[in-house]
């Protein structure tokens, strides 16, 4: 068995070719797709967070709305860029959204990727300390966030409060028990995956990672996942970690699928997402279901992971994306033992 969810970047464009033409469309259609995915039997609705872009930006109102409209499906991010985040305010928002959802949040956080503007986090009021990089700042924000989610009091109460306080130091409210165990780190390298394992975060690995050996993405990701699990075990965490990988997978079951994706089968390729760091970008899987099944059997990282996130072309509309998800659940997942 494998959990299967979708991952949406929430793009919107005023183009007549897009069915998602405004920020309102992107948000409302994200909620509709989560509801449809739950009805289809999918396990997760995940959203990417980008700033200064025509994409989903502020995740917690969306997560709370999805939580209020659904009852079973996991609701998550992949990922929130921690360079932009106030960890305490984020803990309040996350706690509130998780309580609304009944404890179904699965929050993916990360150092983030290149954004639409240079050093965009500076406009949000965050500057790395002397001697730190922006990546160091993101990890520092993440560590504070994780500590706050433990629910321990740390703030000195006012001796003359407006309302009565519980005894002792105060914590950020609202607090949602168990959320700390549902935080994931989006790792682009083996080293950051190991760091996440030591801290007791789950692991998210995307459709790309920085190259660490020249092998195809799925082989490098499988090595990354094994390194993460070894670090988790060495740290002595009592529970078992979770691991997700993202893939672009399209089962060609009708003429519309073939028109959109029939020529889109591809191979991994290497390129630069940052000027000085070579990355490996994962292929798109697009084929008839029986061919897809055989191709996916060979993907070592999917085999290692307990959760698969299907990246969806959200601008093609809710109905078509529900069809994409449903086709994998019906025609592919059972043959691979995922259902």
Tab-separated table of C-alpha atoms in Angstrom:
chain	number	residue	atom	x	y	z
A	1	UNK	CA	0.000	0.000	0.000
A	2	UNK	CA	1.156	3.504	-0.800
A	3	UNK	CA	-0.436	6.857	-0.033
A	4	UNK	CA	-1.180	8.780	-3.228
A	5	UNK	CA	-1.898	12.484	-3.276
A	6	UNK	CA	-1.638	15.412	-5.637
A	7	UNK	CA	0.710	18.381	-5.595
A	8	UNK	CA	-0.455	21.655	-7.146
A	9	UNK	CA	1.662	24.728	-7.766
A	10	UNK	CA	-1.525	26.755	-8.123
A	11	UNK	CA	-0.492	28.639	-11.241
A	12	UNK	CA	-2.895	31.211	-12.601
A	13	UNK	CA	-2.755	33.244	-15.795
A	14	UNK	CA	-5.163	35.657	-17.492
A	15	UNK	CA	-4.504	33.818	-20.766
A	16	UNK	CA	-7.572	32.567	-22.633
A	17	UNK	CA	-5.830	29.165	-22.762
A	18	UNK	CA	-5.967	28.843	-18.956
A	19	UNK	CA	-8.950	27.679	-16.928
A	20	UNK	CA	-7.348	29.296	-13.873
A	21	UNK	CA	-7.213	32.990	-14.716
A	22	UNK	CA	-7.021	34.721	-11.334
A	23	UNK	CA	-5.782	34.253	-7.804
A	24	UNK	CA	-9.382	33.642	-6.771
A	25	UNK	CA	-9.668	30.873	-9.374
A	26	UNK	CA	-6.450	29.260	-8.141
A	27	UNK	CA	-7.586	29.230	-4.520
A	28	UNK	CA	-11.175	28.133	-5.060
A	29	UNK	CA	-10.220	25.475	-7.600
A	30	UNK	CA	-7.590	24.138	-5.185
A	31	UNK	CA	-10.335	23.571	-2.627
A	32	UNK	CA	-12.582	21.960	-5.250
A	33	UNK	CA	-9.794	19.642	-6.415
A	34	UNK	CA	-9.077	18.544	-2.833
A	35	UNK	CA	-12.747	17.684	-2.351
A	36	UNK	CA	-12.801	15.784	-5.659
A	37	UNK	CA	-9.573	13.929	-4.807
A	38	UNK	CA	-11.024	12.818	-1.475
A	39	UNK	CA	-14.151	11.531	-3.214
A	40	UNK	CA	-11.937	9.568	-5.647
A	41	UNK	CA	-10.120	7.890	-2.750
A	42	UNK	CA	-6.846	9.815	-2.937
A	43	UNK	CA	-4.892	10.270	0.277
A	44	UNK	CA	-3.450	13.775	0.090
A	45	UNK	CA	-3.893	17.327	-1.211
A	46	UNK	CA	-0.594	19.216	-1.221
A	47	UNK	CA	0.248	22.723	-2.376
A	48	UNK	CA	3.466	24.462	-3.374
A	49	UNK	CA	4.157	27.921	-1.953
A	50	UNK	CA	5.856	30.633	-4.033
A	51	UNK	CA	6.115	34.355	-3.351
A	52	UNK	CA	5.971	37.290	-5.774
A	53	UNK	CA	4.411	34.947	-8.334
A	54	UNK	CA	1.045	34.150	-9.913
A	55	UNK	CA	0.890	31.002	-7.832
A	56	UNK	CA	-0.324	29.939	-4.400
A	57	UNK	CA	1.452	32.128	-1.863
A	58	UNK	CA	-0.089	32.211	1.619
A	59	UNK	CA	-0.849	28.588	2.521
A	60	UNK	CA	-2.727	28.631	5.798
A	61	UNK	CA	-6.044	30.181	4.722
A	62	UNK	CA	-6.133	27.614	1.906
A	63	UNK	CA	-5.216	24.706	4.182
A	64	UNK	CA	-7.868	25.745	6.703
A	65	UNK	CA	-10.516	26.012	3.976
A	66	UNK	CA	-9.607	22.589	2.576
A	67	UNK	CA	-9.716	21.199	6.106
A	68	UNK	CA	-13.217	22.582	6.612
A	69	UNK	CA	-14.480	21.135	3.303
A	70	UNK	CA	-12.987	17.639	3.640
A	71	UNK	CA	-12.989	14.974	6.333
A	72	UNK	CA	-10.347	12.342	5.570
A	73	UNK	CA	-7.681	13.454	3.122
A	74	UNK	CA	-4.265	14.615	4.327
A	75	UNK	CA	-3.634	18.307	3.671
A	76	UNK	CA	-0.135	19.569	3.189
A	77	UNK	CA	2.485	21.764	1.611
A	78	UNK	CA	5.472	20.911	-0.523
A	79	UNK	CA	7.012	23.226	0.434
A	80	UNK	CA	6.870	26.405	2.544
A	81	UNK	CA	10.059	28.441	2.125
A	82	UNK	CA	11.278	29.054	5.671
A	83	UNK	CA	13.422	32.030	4.640
A	84	UNK	CA	10.172	34.030	4.511
A	85	UNK	CA	8.584	32.801	7.742
A	86	UNK	CA	8.198	34.112	11.280
A	87	UNK	CA	8.330	30.760	13.140
A	88	UNK	CA	6.043	31.807	16.019
A	89	UNK	CA	3.370	33.388	13.837
A	90	UNK	CA	3.608	30.352	11.558
A	91	UNK	CA	3.071	28.077	14.570
A	92	UNK	CA	-0.137	29.962	15.409
A	93	UNK	CA	-1.423	29.707	11.829
A	94	UNK	CA	-0.432	26.055	11.543
A	95	UNK	CA	-2.031	25.176	14.874
A	96	UNK	CA	-5.287	26.850	13.893
A	97	UNK	CA	-5.414	25.192	10.457
A	98	UNK	CA	-4.597	21.791	11.943
A	99	UNK	CA	-7.358	22.077	14.536
A	100	UNK	CA	-9.863	23.046	11.839
A	101	UNK	CA	-8.757	19.996	9.822
A	102	UNK	CA	-8.937	17.648	12.792
A	103	UNK	CA	-5.209	16.913	12.869
A	104	UNK	CA	-4.714	16.199	9.146
A	105	UNK	CA	-1.991	18.724	8.292
A	106	UNK	CA	1.267	17.409	6.825
A	107	UNK	CA	3.470	20.491	6.501
A	108	UNK	CA	6.415	20.367	4.144
A	109	UNK	CA	8.966	23.096	4.835
A	110	UNK	CA	12.326	23.815	3.261
A	111	UNK	CA	15.053	26.262	2.444
A	112	UNK	CA	13.077	26.946	-0.709
A	113	UNK	CA	14.129	27.484	-4.297
A	114	UNK	CA	15.018	30.532	-6.398
A	115	UNK	CA	12.110	32.952	-6.411
A	116	UNK	CA	10.790	35.590	-8.816
A	117	UNK	CA	12.750	38.405	-7.178
A	118	UNK	CA	16.283	38.664	-5.849
A	119	UNK	CA	16.495	37.839	-2.129
A	120	UNK	CA	12.741	38.147	-1.766
A	121	UNK	CA	12.879	37.253	1.916
A	122	UNK	CA	14.490	40.632	2.580
A	123	UNK	CA	11.228	42.335	1.593
A	124	UNK	CA	9.521	40.210	4.248
A	125	UNK	CA	11.912	41.619	6.853
A	126	UNK	CA	14.381	38.734	7.189
A	127	UNK	CA	18.145	39.058	6.818
A	128	UNK	CA	20.686	36.317	7.623
A	129	UNK	CA	22.853	37.004	10.633
A	130	UNK	CA	26.483	37.856	10.026
A	131	UNK	CA	28.290	34.781	8.775
A	132	UNK	CA	25.033	33.021	7.832
A	133	UNK	CA	23.656	32.215	4.412
A	134	UNK	CA	19.972	32.383	3.523
A	135	UNK	CA	19.949	28.573	3.771
A	136	UNK	CA	21.317	28.819	7.316
A	137	UNK	CA	18.570	31.305	8.137
A	138	UNK	CA	15.912	28.939	6.792
A	139	UNK	CA	17.197	26.054	8.899
A	140	UNK	CA	17.358	28.327	11.956
A	141	UNK	CA	13.733	29.383	11.418
A	142	UNK	CA	12.793	25.713	11.030
A	143	UNK	CA	14.470	24.747	14.295
A	144	UNK	CA	12.609	27.486	16.181
A	145	UNK	CA	9.338	26.381	14.557
A	146	UNK	CA	9.909	22.764	15.602
A	147	UNK	CA	10.705	23.806	19.174
A	148	UNK	CA	7.553	25.933	19.442
A	149	UNK	CA	5.430	23.036	18.132
A	150	UNK	CA	6.487	20.943	21.133
A	151	UNK	CA	3.995	22.991	23.116
A	152	UNK	CA	6.274	23.861	26.037
A	153	UNK	CA	5.800	27.238	27.712
A	154	UNK	CA	8.608	29.759	27.160
A	155	UNK	CA	7.108	33.271	27.453
A	156	UNK	CA	7.020	35.208	30.739
A	157	UNK	CA	3.363	35.915	31.662
A	158	UNK	CA	2.185	39.410	32.547
A	159	UNK	CA	1.577	39.593	36.328
A	160	UNK	CA	-1.539	41.707	35.610
A	161	UNK	CA	-3.034	40.010	32.526
A	162	UNK	CA	-6.254	41.057	30.840
A	163	UNK	CA	-7.499	37.444	31.188
A	164	UNK	CA	-6.452	34.725	33.652
A	165	UNK	CA	-3.419	32.688	32.590
A	166	UNK	CA	-2.705	29.022	33.208
A	167	UNK	CA	0.170	28.469	35.650
A	168	UNK	CA	3.780	28.708	34.475
A	169	UNK	CA	5.328	30.034	31.293
A	170	UNK	CA	3.054	30.542	28.315
A	171	UNK	CA	3.187	28.906	24.887
A	172	UNK	CA	1.950	29.971	21.476
A	173	UNK	CA	-1.753	29.280	21.025
A	174	UNK	CA	-3.666	27.595	19.571
A	175	UNK	CA	-1.602	24.469	20.130
A	176	UNK	CA	-2.369	21.341	18.130
A	177	UNK	CA	-1.018	18.172	19.695
A	178	UNK	CA	0.767	15.881	17.261
A	179	UNK	CA	1.540	18.492	14.602
A	180	UNK	CA	5.247	18.395	15.467
A	181	UNK	CA	5.330	14.792	14.214
A	182	UNK	CA	3.757	15.827	10.896
A	183	UNK	CA	6.451	18.236	9.739
A	184	UNK	CA	8.420	17.293	6.618
A	185	UNK	CA	11.643	18.733	5.222
A	186	UNK	CA	12.011	19.179	1.463
A	187	UNK	CA	15.607	18.109	0.887
A	188	UNK	CA	17.567	18.703	-2.313
A	189	UNK	CA	20.753	17.014	-1.064
A	190	UNK	CA	21.726	13.946	0.933
A	191	UNK	CA	23.201	16.143	3.680
A	192	UNK	CA	19.974	18.078	4.296
A	193	UNK	CA	18.009	14.820	4.246
A	194	UNK	CA	20.292	13.492	6.980
A	195	UNK	CA	19.885	16.745	8.940
A	196	UNK	CA	16.112	16.345	8.732
A	197	UNK	CA	16.360	12.760	9.933
A	198	UNK	CA	18.396	13.776	12.961
A	199	UNK	CA	15.795	16.401	13.893
A	200	UNK	CA	12.912	13.978	13.501
A	201	UNK	CA	11.255	15.508	10.463
A	202	UNK	CA	9.754	13.415	7.691
A	203	UNK	CA	11.302	13.677	4.223
A	204	UNK	CA	9.982	15.153	0.994
A	205	UNK	CA	11.974	14.723	-2.209
A	206	UNK	CA	10.855	16.596	-5.289
A	207	UNK	CA	11.017	16.093	-9.046
A	208	UNK	CA	14.544	17.466	-8.894
A	209	UNK	CA	17.566	17.360	-6.603
A	210	UNK	CA	21.089	18.644	-6.755
A	211	UNK	CA	23.318	16.222	-8.605
A	212	UNK	CA	25.464	14.048	-6.348
A	213	UNK	CA	26.810	11.399	-8.668
A	214	UNK	CA	25.437	11.710	-12.176
A	215	UNK	CA	22.895	8.880	-11.900
A	216	UNK	CA	19.209	9.225	-12.879
A	217	UNK	CA	16.983	11.066	-10.406
A	218	UNK	CA	15.264	7.960	-9.040
A	219	UNK	CA	18.588	6.328	-8.146
A	220	UNK	CA	19.934	9.455	-6.465
A	221	UNK	CA	16.656	9.901	-4.583
A	222	UNK	CA	16.690	6.290	-3.395
A	223	UNK	CA	20.190	6.848	-1.998
A	224	UNK	CA	18.987	10.063	-0.360
A	225	UNK	CA	16.058	8.254	1.259
A	226	UNK	CA	18.302	5.514	2.629
A	227	UNK	CA	20.696	8.121	4.048
A	228	UNK	CA	17.744	9.886	5.673
A	229	UNK	CA	16.450	6.692	7.278
A	230	UNK	CA	19.921	5.822	8.578
A	231	UNK	CA	20.215	9.268	10.192
A	232	UNK	CA	16.739	8.912	11.706
A	233	UNK	CA	17.638	5.542	13.200
A	234	UNK	CA	20.988	6.772	14.497
A	235	UNK	CA	19.235	9.681	16.235
A	236	UNK	CA	17.124	7.170	18.174
A	237	UNK	CA	13.660	8.402	17.244
A	238	UNK	CA	11.009	5.986	18.464
A	239	UNK	CA	8.565	6.274	15.557
A	240	UNK	CA	8.989	5.377	11.889
A	241	UNK	CA	9.570	8.280	9.492
A	242	UNK	CA	7.549	8.987	6.389
A	243	UNK	CA	8.956	9.736	2.951
A	244	UNK	CA	7.279	11.256	-0.093
A	245	UNK	CA	8.491	11.691	-3.655
A	246	UNK	CA	6.848	13.812	-6.345
A	247	UNK	CA	6.354	12.701	-9.943
A	248	UNK	CA	4.647	13.911	-13.116
A	249	UNK	CA	2.629	10.846	-14.174
A	250	UNK	CA	-0.128	10.755	-16.777
A	251	UNK	CA	-2.065	7.648	-17.769
A	252	UNK	CA	-3.181	7.999	-21.370
A	253	UNK	CA	-6.679	6.544	-21.304
A	254	UNK	CA	-8.568	8.805	-23.728
A	255	UNK	CA	-8.024	11.110	-26.680
A	256	UNK	CA	-7.763	14.201	-24.496
A	257	UNK	CA	-4.930	12.635	-22.480
A	258	UNK	CA	-3.133	11.730	-25.685
A	259	UNK	CA	-3.624	15.243	-27.085
A	260	UNK	CA	-2.208	16.878	-23.952
A	261	UNK	CA	0.546	14.425	-23.003
A	262	UNK	CA	0.911	11.812	-25.736
A	263	UNK	CA	4.240	13.235	-26.857
A	264	UNK	CA	5.476	14.201	-23.421
A	265	UNK	CA	7.272	11.053	-22.317
A	266	UNK	CA	10.805	12.142	-21.493
A	267	UNK	CA	14.068	11.261	-19.846
A	268	UNK	CA	15.812	12.834	-16.867
A	269	UNK	CA	17.996	15.786	-17.709
A	270	UNK	CA	20.634	17.846	-15.981
A	271	UNK	CA	20.671	21.628	-15.676
A	272	UNK	CA	21.151	24.543	-13.332
A	273	UNK	CA	18.404	25.746	-11.017
A	274	UNK	CA	21.036	27.886	-9.282
A	275	UNK	CA	24.088	29.331	-11.068
A	276	UNK	CA	26.679	27.133	-9.389
A	277	UNK	CA	24.714	23.945	-8.618
A	278	UNK	CA	24.013	21.238	-11.169
A	279	UNK	CA	20.638	19.556	-10.624
A	280	UNK	CA	18.985	16.457	-12.029
A	281	UNK	CA	15.392	16.954	-13.187
A	282	UNK	CA	13.033	14.007	-13.241
A	283	UNK	CA	11.287	12.746	-16.319
A	284	UNK	CA	7.585	12.974	-17.097
A	285	UNK	CA	5.858	9.593	-17.196
A	286	UNK	CA	3.136	9.635	-19.871
A	287	UNK	CA	1.978	6.367	-21.427
A	288	UNK	CA	-0.804	3.815	-21.668
A	289	UNK	CA	-1.519	2.313	-18.212
A	290	UNK	CA	0.161	-1.046	-18.865
A	291	UNK	CA	3.320	0.707	-20.050
A	292	UNK	CA	3.231	3.084	-17.082
A	293	UNK	CA	3.033	0.166	-14.681
A	294	UNK	CA	6.240	-1.342	-16.056
A	295	UNK	CA	8.035	2.021	-16.101
A	296	UNK	CA	7.072	2.813	-12.522
A	297	UNK	CA	8.188	-0.608	-11.296
A	298	UNK	CA	11.726	0.488	-12.179
A	299	UNK	CA	11.594	3.727	-10.165
A	300	UNK	CA	13.703	2.973	-7.078
A	301	UNK	CA	12.722	6.121	-5.182
A	302	UNK	CA	8.988	5.494	-5.540
A	303	UNK	CA	9.618	1.981	-4.235
A	304	UNK	CA	11.449	3.409	-1.190
A	305	UNK	CA	8.772	6.019	-0.391
A	306	UNK	CA	5.483	5.481	1.421
A	307	UNK	CA	3.829	8.484	-0.251
A	308	UNK	CA	3.634	9.517	-3.920
A	309	UNK	CA	2.596	13.051	-4.866
A	310	UNK	CA	1.293	13.491	-8.408
A	311	UNK	CA	2.121	16.925	-9.799
A	312	UNK	CA	-0.972	18.224	-11.576
A	313	UNK	CA	-1.397	20.773	-14.406
A	314	UNK	CA	-3.813	22.886	-12.411
A	315	UNK	CA	-4.524	25.377	-15.226
A	316	UNK	CA	-6.319	22.609	-17.136
A	317	UNK	CA	-9.155	22.841	-14.615
A	318	UNK	CA	-10.601	20.838	-11.744
A	319	UNK	CA	-12.471	18.252	-13.810
A	320	UNK	CA	-9.474	17.289	-15.909
A	321	UNK	CA	-7.116	17.134	-12.945
A	322	UNK	CA	-9.587	14.963	-11.047
A	323	UNK	CA	-9.554	12.694	-14.115
A	324	UNK	CA	-5.717	12.583	-14.033
A	325	UNK	CA	-5.735	11.546	-10.370
A	326	UNK	CA	-8.568	9.071	-10.833
A	327	UNK	CA	-6.853	7.407	-13.807
A	328	UNK	CA	-3.766	6.646	-11.702
A	329	UNK	CA	-5.872	5.327	-8.827
A	330	UNK	CA	-7.964	3.126	-11.101
A	331	UNK	CA	-5.651	1.960	-13.881
A	332	UNK	CA	-2.127	2.051	-12.397
A	333	UNK	CA	-2.063	1.850	-8.598
A	334	UNK	CA	-3.776	-1.567	-8.231
A	335	UNK	CA	-1.393	-3.243	-10.675
A	336	UNK	CA	1.571	-2.001	-8.638
A	337	UNK	CA	0.127	-3.108	-5.304
A	338	UNK	CA	-0.436	0.462	-4.159
A	339	UNK	CA	-4.168	-0.193	-3.717
